[in-house]
Coordinates of C-alpha atoms and ligand atoms in Angstrom, one line a residue:
Chain A
X1 CA 51.2 -62.9 32.6
X2 CA 49.6 -66.0 31.1
X3 CA 47.8 -68.5 33.2
X4 CA 46.5 -71.9 32.2
X5 CA 43.0 -73.0 33.2
X6 CA 41.1 -76.2 32.7
X7 CA 37.4 -76.1 31.8
X8 CA 35.0 -78.9 31.1
X9 CA 32.0 -78.8 28.9
X10 CA 29.1 -81.0 30.0
X11 CA 25.6 -81.7 28.9
X12 CA 23.4 -84.4 27.3
X13 CA 24.1 -86.0 23.9
X14 CA 24.2 -83.8 20.9
X15 CA 23.4 -80.5 22.5
X16 CA 26.3 -78.9 20.7
X17 CA 29.2 -79.0 23.1
X18 CA 31.7 -79.9 20.4
X19 CA 30.2 -77.4 18.0
X20 CA 30.4 -74.6 20.5
X21 CA 34.1 -75.3 21.0
X22 CA 34.6 -75.6 17.2
X23 CA 33.0 -72.3 16.7
X24 CA 35.0 -70.7 19.5
X25 CA 38.4 -72.2 18.5
X26 CA 38.2 -72.4 14.8
X27 CA 35.2 -70.2 14.0
X28 CA 33.6 -72.9 12.0
X29 CA 30.5 -75.0 12.1
X30 CA 29.4 -78.4 10.6
X31 CA 26.0 -79.9 10.3
X32 CA 27.4 -83.4 10.6
X33 CA 27.0 -85.0 14.0
X34 CA 30.2 -86.8 15.2
X35 CA 29.6 -88.2 18.6
X36 CA 32.3 -87.5 21.1
X37 CA 33.7 -90.6 22.7
X38 CA 35.7 -90.2 25.9
X39 CA 37.1 -86.8 25.9
X40 CA 38.6 -84.4 23.4
X41 CA 41.0 -81.6 24.3
X42 CA 41.6 -78.3 22.7
X43 CA 43.4 -75.1 23.7
X44 CA 42.7 -71.5 23.0
X45 CA 44.5 -68.5 24.4
X46 CA 42.0 -65.8 25.3
X47 CA 43.0 -62.2 25.8
X48 CA 41.1 -61.0 28.9
X49 CA 42.6 -57.5 29.0
X50 CA 45.6 -55.6 27.7
X51 CA 48.0 -57.3 30.1
X52 CA 46.5 -60.7 30.7
X53 CA 45.7 -63.7 28.7
X54 CA 44.4 -67.0 29.8
X55 CA 45.3 -70.3 28.2
X56 CA 42.0 -72.2 28.2
X57 CA 42.5 -76.0 28.1
X58 CA 39.0 -77.1 27.1
X59 CA 37.9 -80.7 27.9
X60 CA 35.1 -81.6 25.6
X61 CA 33.4 -84.6 27.3
X62 CA 31.2 -87.2 25.8
X63 CA 27.5 -86.4 26.3
X64 CA 25.5 -88.3 29.0
X65 CA 21.8 -88.2 29.5
X66 CA 22.5 -89.1 33.0
X67 CA 24.6 -86.5 34.6
X68 CA 25.5 -89.0 37.3
X69 CA 27.3 -91.1 34.7
X70 CA 30.0 -88.5 34.0
X71 CA 33.4 -89.8 34.7
X72 CA 34.5 -88.1 37.8
X73 CA 38.2 -88.4 36.8
X74 CA 37.7 -86.1 33.9
X75 CA 36.4 -83.4 36.3
X76 CA 39.4 -83.4 38.6
X77 CA 41.1 -80.1 39.1
X78 CA 38.9 -78.2 36.7
X79 CA 38.7 -74.5 37.1
X80 CA 35.3 -74.0 35.5
X81 CA 32.3 -75.8 34.1
X82 CA 30.1 -75.1 31.2
X83 CA 26.8 -76.9 31.2
X84 CA 25.0 -77.0 27.8
X85 CA 21.4 -77.8 27.0
X86 CA 19.6 -77.8 23.6
X87 CA 16.7 -75.3 23.6
X88 CA 15.1 -77.3 20.7
X89 CA 15.0 -80.5 22.7
X90 CA 13.1 -80.4 26.0
X91 CA 14.5 -83.7 27.1
X92 CA 17.9 -82.0 27.5
X93 CA 16.5 -79.4 29.9
X94 CA 13.5 -80.9 31.6
X95 CA 15.5 -81.9 34.6
X96 CA 18.0 -79.0 34.2
X97 CA 17.9 -77.8 37.8
X98 CA 18.4 -81.2 39.3
X99 CA 21.2 -81.9 36.7
X100 CA 22.9 -78.7 37.7
X101 CA 22.7 -79.6 41.4
X102 CA 24.5 -82.9 40.7
X103 CA 27.1 -81.1 38.6
X104 CA 27.7 -78.5 41.3
X105 CA 28.2 -81.3 43.8
X106 CA 30.7 -83.0 41.5
X107 CA 32.6 -79.8 40.9
X108 CA 32.4 -77.8 44.1
X109 CA 33.7 -74.2 44.3
X110 CA 34.2 -73.5 40.6
X111 CA 32.2 -71.2 38.4
X112 CA 29.4 -73.0 36.5
X113 CA 28.0 -71.4 33.3
X114 CA 24.6 -72.5 32.0
X115 CA 24.2 -72.3 28.3
X116 CA 21.1 -72.9 26.1
X117 CA 22.4 -73.7 22.6
X118 CA 20.8 -73.9 19.1
X119 CA 18.7 -70.8 19.6
X120 CA 18.6 -70.5 15.8
X121 CA 16.1 -73.4 15.8
X122 CA 13.4 -71.8 17.9
X123 CA 11.4 -68.6 17.9
X124 CA 12.7 -65.9 20.2
X125 CA 9.4 -65.2 22.0
X126 CA 8.6 -68.9 22.5
X127 CA 12.1 -69.5 23.8
X128 CA 11.6 -67.0 26.6
X129 CA 8.3 -68.5 27.8
X130 CA 9.8 -72.0 27.4
X131 CA 12.6 -71.0 29.8
X132 CA 10.2 -69.4 32.1
X133 CA 7.8 -72.4 32.2
X134 CA 10.7 -74.7 33.0
X135 CA 12.1 -72.4 35.6
X136 CA 15.4 -72.1 33.8
X137 CA 17.9 -69.4 34.2
X138 CA 20.5 -69.7 31.5
X139 CA 23.6 -67.5 31.6
X140 CA 24.0 -67.5 27.8
X141 CA 21.7 -68.4 24.9
X142 CA 23.9 -69.4 22.0
X143 CA 24.0 -70.8 18.5
X144 CA 27.1 -72.6 17.4
X145 CA 25.6 -72.4 13.9
X146 CA 25.3 -68.6 13.7
X147 CA 28.0 -67.9 16.3
X148 CA 25.6 -66.0 18.5
X149 CA 27.0 -65.3 22.0
X150 CA 29.7 -68.0 21.7
X151 CA 32.8 -65.9 22.0
X152 CA 31.1 -63.8 24.7
X153 CA 30.4 -66.9 26.8
X154 CA 33.9 -68.3 26.6
X155 CA 35.6 -64.9 27.1
X156 CA 33.4 -64.2 30.1
X157 CA 34.4 -67.5 31.7
X158 CA 38.1 -66.9 30.9
X159 CA 37.9 -63.4 32.5
X160 CA 36.1 -64.9 35.5
X161 CA 38.9 -67.4 35.9
X162 CA 41.6 -64.8 35.5
X163 CA 40.1 -62.6 38.2
X164 CA 39.7 -65.5 40.6
X165 CA 43.4 -66.0 41.0
Chain B
X1 CA -30.9 -164.8 -40.4
X2 CA -31.1 -161.8 -42.5
X3 CA -29.1 -158.8 -42.2
X4 CA -31.6 -156.9 -40.1
X5 CA -32.0 -159.8 -37.5
X6 CA -28.3 -160.0 -37.1
X7 CA -28.2 -156.3 -36.5
X8 CA -30.9 -156.6 -33.8
X9 CA -29.0 -159.4 -32.1
X10 CA -25.9 -157.4 -32.2
X11 CA -27.7 -154.4 -30.8
X12 CA -29.1 -156.5 -28.0
X13 CA -25.7 -157.9 -27.1
X14 CA -24.1 -154.6 -27.2
X15 CA -26.7 -152.4 -25.6
X16 CA -28.7 -154.5 -23.1
X17 CA -26.6 -153.5 -20.1
X18 CA -26.4 -150.0 -21.5
X19 CA -30.0 -149.7 -21.5
X20 CA -30.3 -150.9 -18.0
X21 CA -27.7 -148.5 -17.0
X22 CA -29.5 -145.7 -18.7
X23 CA -32.6 -146.6 -17.0
X24 CA -30.8 -146.6 -13.6
X25 CA -29.2 -143.3 -14.3
X26 CA -32.5 -141.9 -15.3
X27 CA -34.0 -143.1 -12.0
X28 CA -31.2 -141.6 -10.1
X29 CA -31.5 -138.3 -11.8
X30 CA -35.1 -138.3 -10.9
X31 CA -34.3 -139.1 -7.3
X32 CA -31.8 -136.4 -7.2
X33 CA -34.1 -134.0 -8.7
X34 CA -36.6 -134.8 -6.1
X35 CA -34.1 -134.6 -3.3
X36 CA -32.8 -131.4 -4.5
X37 CA -36.2 -129.8 -4.7
X38 CA -37.3 -131.1 -1.3
X39 CA -34.0 -130.0 0.1
X40 CA -34.4 -126.5 -1.2
X41 CA -37.7 -126.4 0.5
X42 CA -36.2 -127.9 3.6
X43 CA -33.2 -125.6 3.6
X44 CA -35.2 -122.5 3.4
X45 CA -36.8 -123.5 6.6
X46 CA -33.8 -124.9 8.4
X47 CA -30.9 -122.6 7.4
X48 CA -32.0 -119.7 9.6
X49 CA -32.0 -122.1 12.6
X50 CA -28.6 -123.5 11.7
X51 CA -27.2 -120.0 11.2
X52 CA -28.6 -118.9 14.6
X53 CA -27.1 -122.0 16.3
X54 CA -23.8 -121.5 14.5
X55 CA -23.8 -117.9 15.7
X56 CA -24.5 -118.9 19.2
X57 CA -21.8 -121.5 19.0
X58 CA -19.2 -119.1 17.7
X59 CA -20.0 -116.6 20.4
X60 CA -19.7 -119.3 23.0
X61 CA -16.3 -120.5 21.8
X62 CA -14.3 -118.2 24.1
X63 CA -16.2 -119.7 27.1
X64 CA -16.6 -123.2 26.1
X65 CA -13.7 -124.1 23.8
X66 CA -11.5 -121.1 24.5
X67 CA -9.6 -122.4 27.4
X68 CA -9.0 -125.7 25.7
X69 CA -7.8 -124.0 22.5
X70 CA -5.5 -121.7 24.5
X71 CA -4.1 -124.6 26.5
X72 CA -3.6 -126.6 23.3
X73 CA -2.0 -123.7 21.6
X74 CA 0.3 -123.1 24.5
X75 CA 1.3 -126.7 24.5
X76 CA 1.8 -126.7 20.7
X77 CA 3.8 -123.5 20.9
X78 CA 5.9 -125.0 23.7
X79 CA 6.5 -128.2 21.7
X80 CA 7.2 -126.4 18.5
X81 CA 9.0 -123.3 19.5
X82 CA 11.2 -123.3 16.5
X83 CA 8.3 -123.7 14.1
X84 CA 6.4 -121.0 15.8
X85 CA 9.3 -118.6 15.7
X86 CA 9.8 -119.6 12.1
X87 CA 6.2 -118.9 11.3
X88 CA 6.2 -115.6 13.1
X89 CA 9.6 -114.5 11.8
X90 CA 8.4 -113.1 8.5
X91 CA 5.9 -110.9 10.4
X92 CA 8.1 -110.0 13.3
X93 CA 11.2 -110.2 11.2
X94 CA 10.7 -106.9 9.5
X95 CA 10.2 -105.2 12.8
X96 CA 13.0 -107.0 14.5
X97 CA 15.4 -106.4 11.6
X98 CA 14.6 -102.7 11.5
X99 CA 15.2 -102.4 15.2
X100 CA 18.4 -104.5 15.1
X101 CA 19.7 -102.7 12.1
X102 CA 19.1 -99.4 13.9
X103 CA 20.9 -100.7 17.0
X104 CA 23.8 -102.0 15.0
X105 CA 24.0 -98.7 13.2
X106 CA 24.3 -96.9 16.5
X107 CA 26.7 -99.5 17.8
X108 CA 28.9 -99.4 14.7
X109 CA 28.8 -95.6 14.8
X110 CA 30.0 -95.8 18.4
X111 CA 32.8 -98.2 17.4
X112 CA 33.8 -96.0 14.5
X113 CA 33.9 -93.1 16.8
X114 CA 35.9 -95.1 19.4
X115 CA 38.4 -96.0 16.7
X116 CA 38.5 -92.5 15.4
X117 CA 39.0 -91.3 18.9
X118 CA 42.1 -93.5 19.2
X119 CA 43.4 -92.8 15.8
X120 CA 42.7 -89.1 16.3
X121 CA 45.0 -89.3 19.4
X122 CA 47.6 -91.1 17.3
X123 CA 47.3 -88.6 14.5
X124 CA 47.7 -85.8 17.0
X125 CA 50.7 -87.4 18.7
X126 CA 52.2 -88.0 15.3
X127 CA 51.8 -84.4 14.3
X128 CA 53.4 -83.3 17.5
X129 CA 56.3 -85.6 17.6
X130 CA 56.5 -86.8 14.1
X131 CA 56.9 -85.3 10.8
X132 CA 60.2 -85.4 9.0
X133 CA 62.0 -86.0 12.3
X134 CA 60.6 -89.5 12.2
X135 CA 62.5 -90.3 9.1
X136 CA 65.6 -88.7 10.4
X137 CA 65.3 -90.9 13.4
X138 CA 65.0 -93.9 11.2
X139 CA 68.2 -93.0 9.5
X140 CA 70.0 -92.3 12.7
X141 CA 71.1 -95.2 14.8
X142 CA 67.9 -96.4 16.3
X143 CA 69.7 -98.0 19.2
X144 CA 70.6 -94.8 20.9
X145 CA 67.7 -93.8 23.2
X146 CA 67.5 -90.1 24.0
X147 CA 65.4 -88.0 26.2
X148 CA 63.5 -85.6 23.9
X149 CA 61.2 -83.9 26.3
X150 CA 60.1 -83.8 30.0
X151 CA 56.9 -82.5 31.4
X152 CA 55.8 -82.0 34.9
X153 CA 52.0 -82.2 34.9
X154 CA 49.4 -81.6 37.5
X155 CA 47.4 -84.7 38.1
X156 CA 43.7 -84.4 37.4
X157 CA 43.6 -81.1 35.8
X158 CA 46.4 -82.1 33.4
X159 CA 47.8 -78.6 33.4
X160 CA 51.4 -78.3 32.6
X161 CA 53.5 -77.1 35.5
X162 CA 56.8 -77.0 33.7
X163 CA 58.6 -78.6 30.9
X164 CA 61.9 -79.1 29.3
X165 CA 62.4 -79.9 25.6
X166 CA 65.3 -80.2 23.2
X167 CA 63.1 -79.2 20.3
X168 CA 60.8 -76.4 21.0
X169 CA 58.2 -77.2 18.4
X170 CA 55.2 -78.8 20.1
X171 CA 52.4 -77.4 22.1
X172 CA 53.2 -78.9 25.5
X173 CA 50.1 -77.6 27.1
X174 CA 48.0 -79.6 24.6
X175 CA 50.2 -82.6 25.0
X176 CA 49.9 -82.6 28.8
X177 CA 46.2 -82.3 28.6
X178 CA 46.0 -85.2 26.1
X179 CA 48.4 -87.4 28.0
X180 CA 46.3 -86.8 31.1
X181 CA 43.1 -87.6 29.3
X182 CA 44.6 -90.8 27.9
X183 CA 45.9 -91.7 31.3
X184 CA 42.6 -91.0 33.0
X185 CA 40.7 -92.9 30.3
X186 CA 42.9 -95.9 30.5
X187 CA 43.0 -96.0 34.3
X188 CA 39.3 -95.4 34.6
X189 CA 38.2 -97.7 31.8
X190 CA 40.1 -100.7 33.0
X191 CA 39.4 -99.8 36.5
X192 CA 43.0 -100.0 37.5
X193 CA 42.7 -98.6 41.0
X194 CA 46.1 -99.6 42.1
X195 CA 47.8 -99.5 38.8
X196 CA 48.9 -96.5 36.9
X197 CA 49.5 -96.2 33.3
X198 CA 53.3 -96.3 33.1
X199 CA 54.3 -96.3 29.5
X200 CA 52.7 -95.1 26.2
X201 CA 54.4 -96.6 23.3
X202 CA 54.1 -94.5 20.2
X203 CA 55.9 -95.6 17.0
X204 CA 59.4 -94.5 17.6
X205 CA 58.7 -92.8 20.9
X206 CA 58.1 -94.1 24.3
X207 CA 56.4 -91.8 26.8
X208 CA 57.4 -92.8 30.3
X209 CA 54.9 -91.8 32.9
X210 CA 55.7 -91.6 36.6
X211 CA 52.9 -90.7 38.9
X212 CA 53.2 -88.9 42.3
X213 CA 50.5 -87.6 44.5
X214 CA 49.9 -84.1 43.1
X215 CA 51.9 -84.3 39.8
X216 CA 53.2 -86.8 37.4
X217 CA 56.2 -86.7 35.2
X218 CA 56.1 -87.6 31.5
X219 CA 59.4 -88.3 29.7
X220 CA 59.4 -88.6 26.0
X221 CA 62.2 -90.9 24.8
X222 CA 63.2 -91.6 21.2
X223 CA 64.9 -94.8 20.1
X224 CA 64.4 -98.3 21.4
X225 CA 63.6 -98.1 25.1
X226 CA 65.6 -100.7 26.9
X227 CA 65.0 -101.9 30.4
X228 CA 68.3 -100.5 31.4
X229 CA 67.3 -97.1 30.1
X230 CA 64.0 -97.3 31.8
X231 CA 65.8 -97.9 35.1
X232 CA 67.9 -94.8 34.6
X233 CA 65.0 -92.6 33.6
X234 CA 63.2 -93.7 36.7
X235 CA 66.1 -92.8 38.9
X236 CA 66.4 -89.4 37.3
X237 CA 62.7 -88.7 37.7
X238 CA 62.8 -89.7 41.4
X239 CA 65.9 -87.5 42.0
X240 CA 64.2 -84.6 40.3
X241 CA 61.0 -85.0 42.1
X242 CA 62.6 -85.3 45.4
X243 CA 64.4 -82.1 44.8
X244 CA 61.2 -80.4 43.6
X245 CA 59.4 -81.5 46.7
X246 CA 62.3 -80.1 48.8
X247 CA 61.9 -76.8 47.1
X248 CA 58.2 -76.9 47.9
X249 CA 58.9 -77.6 51.5
X250 CA 61.5 -74.9 51.7
X251 CA 59.1 -72.5 50.2
X252 CA 56.4 -73.4 52.8
X253 CA 58.9 -73.1 55.5
X254 CA 60.2 -69.7 54.4
X255 CA 56.7 -68.3 53.8
X256 CA 55.7 -69.4 57.3
X257 CA 58.5 -67.2 58.6
X258 CA 57.5 -64.4 56.4
X259 CA 53.9 -64.9 57.4
X260 CA 52.8 -64.7 53.8
X261 CA 50.6 -66.9 51.9
X262 CA 52.4 -69.8 50.2
X263 CA 53.3 -69.0 46.7
X264 CA 54.1 -71.7 44.2
X265 CA 57.6 -72.2 42.8
X266 CA 57.9 -70.3 39.6
X267 CA 57.7 -72.3 36.4
X268 CA 61.0 -70.8 35.3
X269 CA 62.8 -72.3 38.3
X270 CA 61.3 -75.7 37.8
X271 CA 62.2 -75.5 34.1
X272 CA 65.8 -74.8 35.0
X273 CA 65.8 -77.8 37.3
X274 CA 64.3 -80.0 34.7
X275 CA 67.0 -79.0 32.3
X276 CA 69.6 -79.7 34.9
X277 CA 68.4 -83.2 35.7
X278 CA 67.3 -84.4 32.2
X279 CA 69.2 -82.2 29.8
X280 CA 72.5 -84.0 29.6
X281 CA 71.5 -87.3 31.2
X282 CA 73.0 -90.3 29.6
X283 CA 70.5 -93.1 29.6
Ligands
GTP1 N1 21.0 -75.7 14.2 C1 22.0 -75.9 15.1 N2 22.5 -77.1 15.1 C2 23.6 -77.3 16.0 C3 24.0 -76.2 16.9 N3 25.0 -76.7 17.6 C4 25.2 -78.0 17.2 N4 24.3 -78.3 16.3 C5 24.2 -79.6 15.6 O1 23.8 -80.6 16.6 C6 24.5 -81.8 16.4 C7 25.3 -82.2 17.6 O2 26.3 -81.3 17.8 P1 27.6 -81.7 18.6 O3 28.4 -80.4 18.8 O4 28.3 -82.9 18.1 O5 27.0 -82.1 20.0 P2 27.7 -82.7 21.3 O6 27.1 -82.1 22.5 O7 29.2 -82.5 21.2 O8 27.4 -84.2 21.2 P3 28.1 -85.4 22.0 O9 29.6 -85.3 21.8 O10 27.5 -86.7 21.5 O11 27.7 -85.3 23.5 C8 25.3 -81.6 15.1 O12 24.7 -82.1 14.0 C9 25.5 -80.1 15.0 O13 25.6 -79.7 13.7 C10 23.3 -74.9 16.8 O14 23.6 -74.0 17.5 N5 22.3 -74.8 15.9
MG2 MG1 30.7 -83.8 21.3

């Protein structure tokens, strides 16, 4: 049986939200930065096991440096949240834990996945200490450019949402 | 008088004054020479003193003259703002221009994106509803409005609960997400707390939107959408929704008797109902 699930992708400007979706849905990547205004919707059917597939309706929200500024209305009825930061830009994760707290308050009782994107831009060892120093626990470290861990991340979320209901 | 005498007289007449002048000039030169020499002597002794005084004076300006100068400048600036700005403009201009240009670039990028956001929606809607069908519609009698498609959509999440369509070509899940996003955006952006988006006009289509508490119904109508038709469509929506809610209540009631958790009405059943209500409706 196929279920439909809404997920929202949140994070500061230019962290790669749209690029991650593009990679996942179309398996492509562009270096050009096209700012998302408002919201953009895409859909992808994800096979979670032999019998089940989930139709993910992905809401790609415009970036906000202030998490508080996210339009509440876009978050209504969402089944899952992906919060993306940019490992190459400290300003996008310096306040990560307080950002996440606000996000969790805005979207209670739904799975929240924390993603550090653009890992192709930093050195692996330095990345680990960077995360440690900032007290960050990311669920996934991805690169929309190389495709690293992108499918895994979305498929994991889809599986999680399928199992929840 | 011989020639020589005459010449002498002539010389006298012509040069007497001259000579006097020459003498005067010579005197003056001599005076100047003296003055110059003595001044050089004098200067060598005086200059260091003057320099020292001047140095002291310069250093004391901030204390002595400073306040006066500042006050004067302030007043001057106040009285001649335009001139000051003008004077500063070439210097500041470059900085300001660079900053403004950057800001304008960002702004115009935002506007571009805003526009592309809207035109992207339009493009998407067109690709969903449009294509060759658009042309066919043009050739058909435009007057006849027809219900093309009905969607029952969950508010907020925008997830499609059920739908009925005469032409099974479009991705209704995407459409309902997009309609919800547009609806949310419009209602939020214009802060219409008590007003809901009711109608989206799109080229040859009208999308009638009727909001309820948990769901909203979107009806896609082709052809000119008259007030009379709107009235009819509204009636059908209300009838359907009333029935849908009754089914919900029935379900809750029954499940209470069965002491089972409330299950939702299957999409199939709602779909059947949608077809029943909207399928052959004359509007
Ligand atoms: N090197 C590298 N660049 C990336 C990666 N992901 C995104 N980018 C680049 O980062 C820029 C911003 O990417 P977007 O996907 O538009 O970012 P966004 O989060 O959607 O931005 P907003 O919509 O403005 O919030 C683009 O130039 C992308 O090409 C990545 O994994 N690696
Ligand atoms: Mg984006």
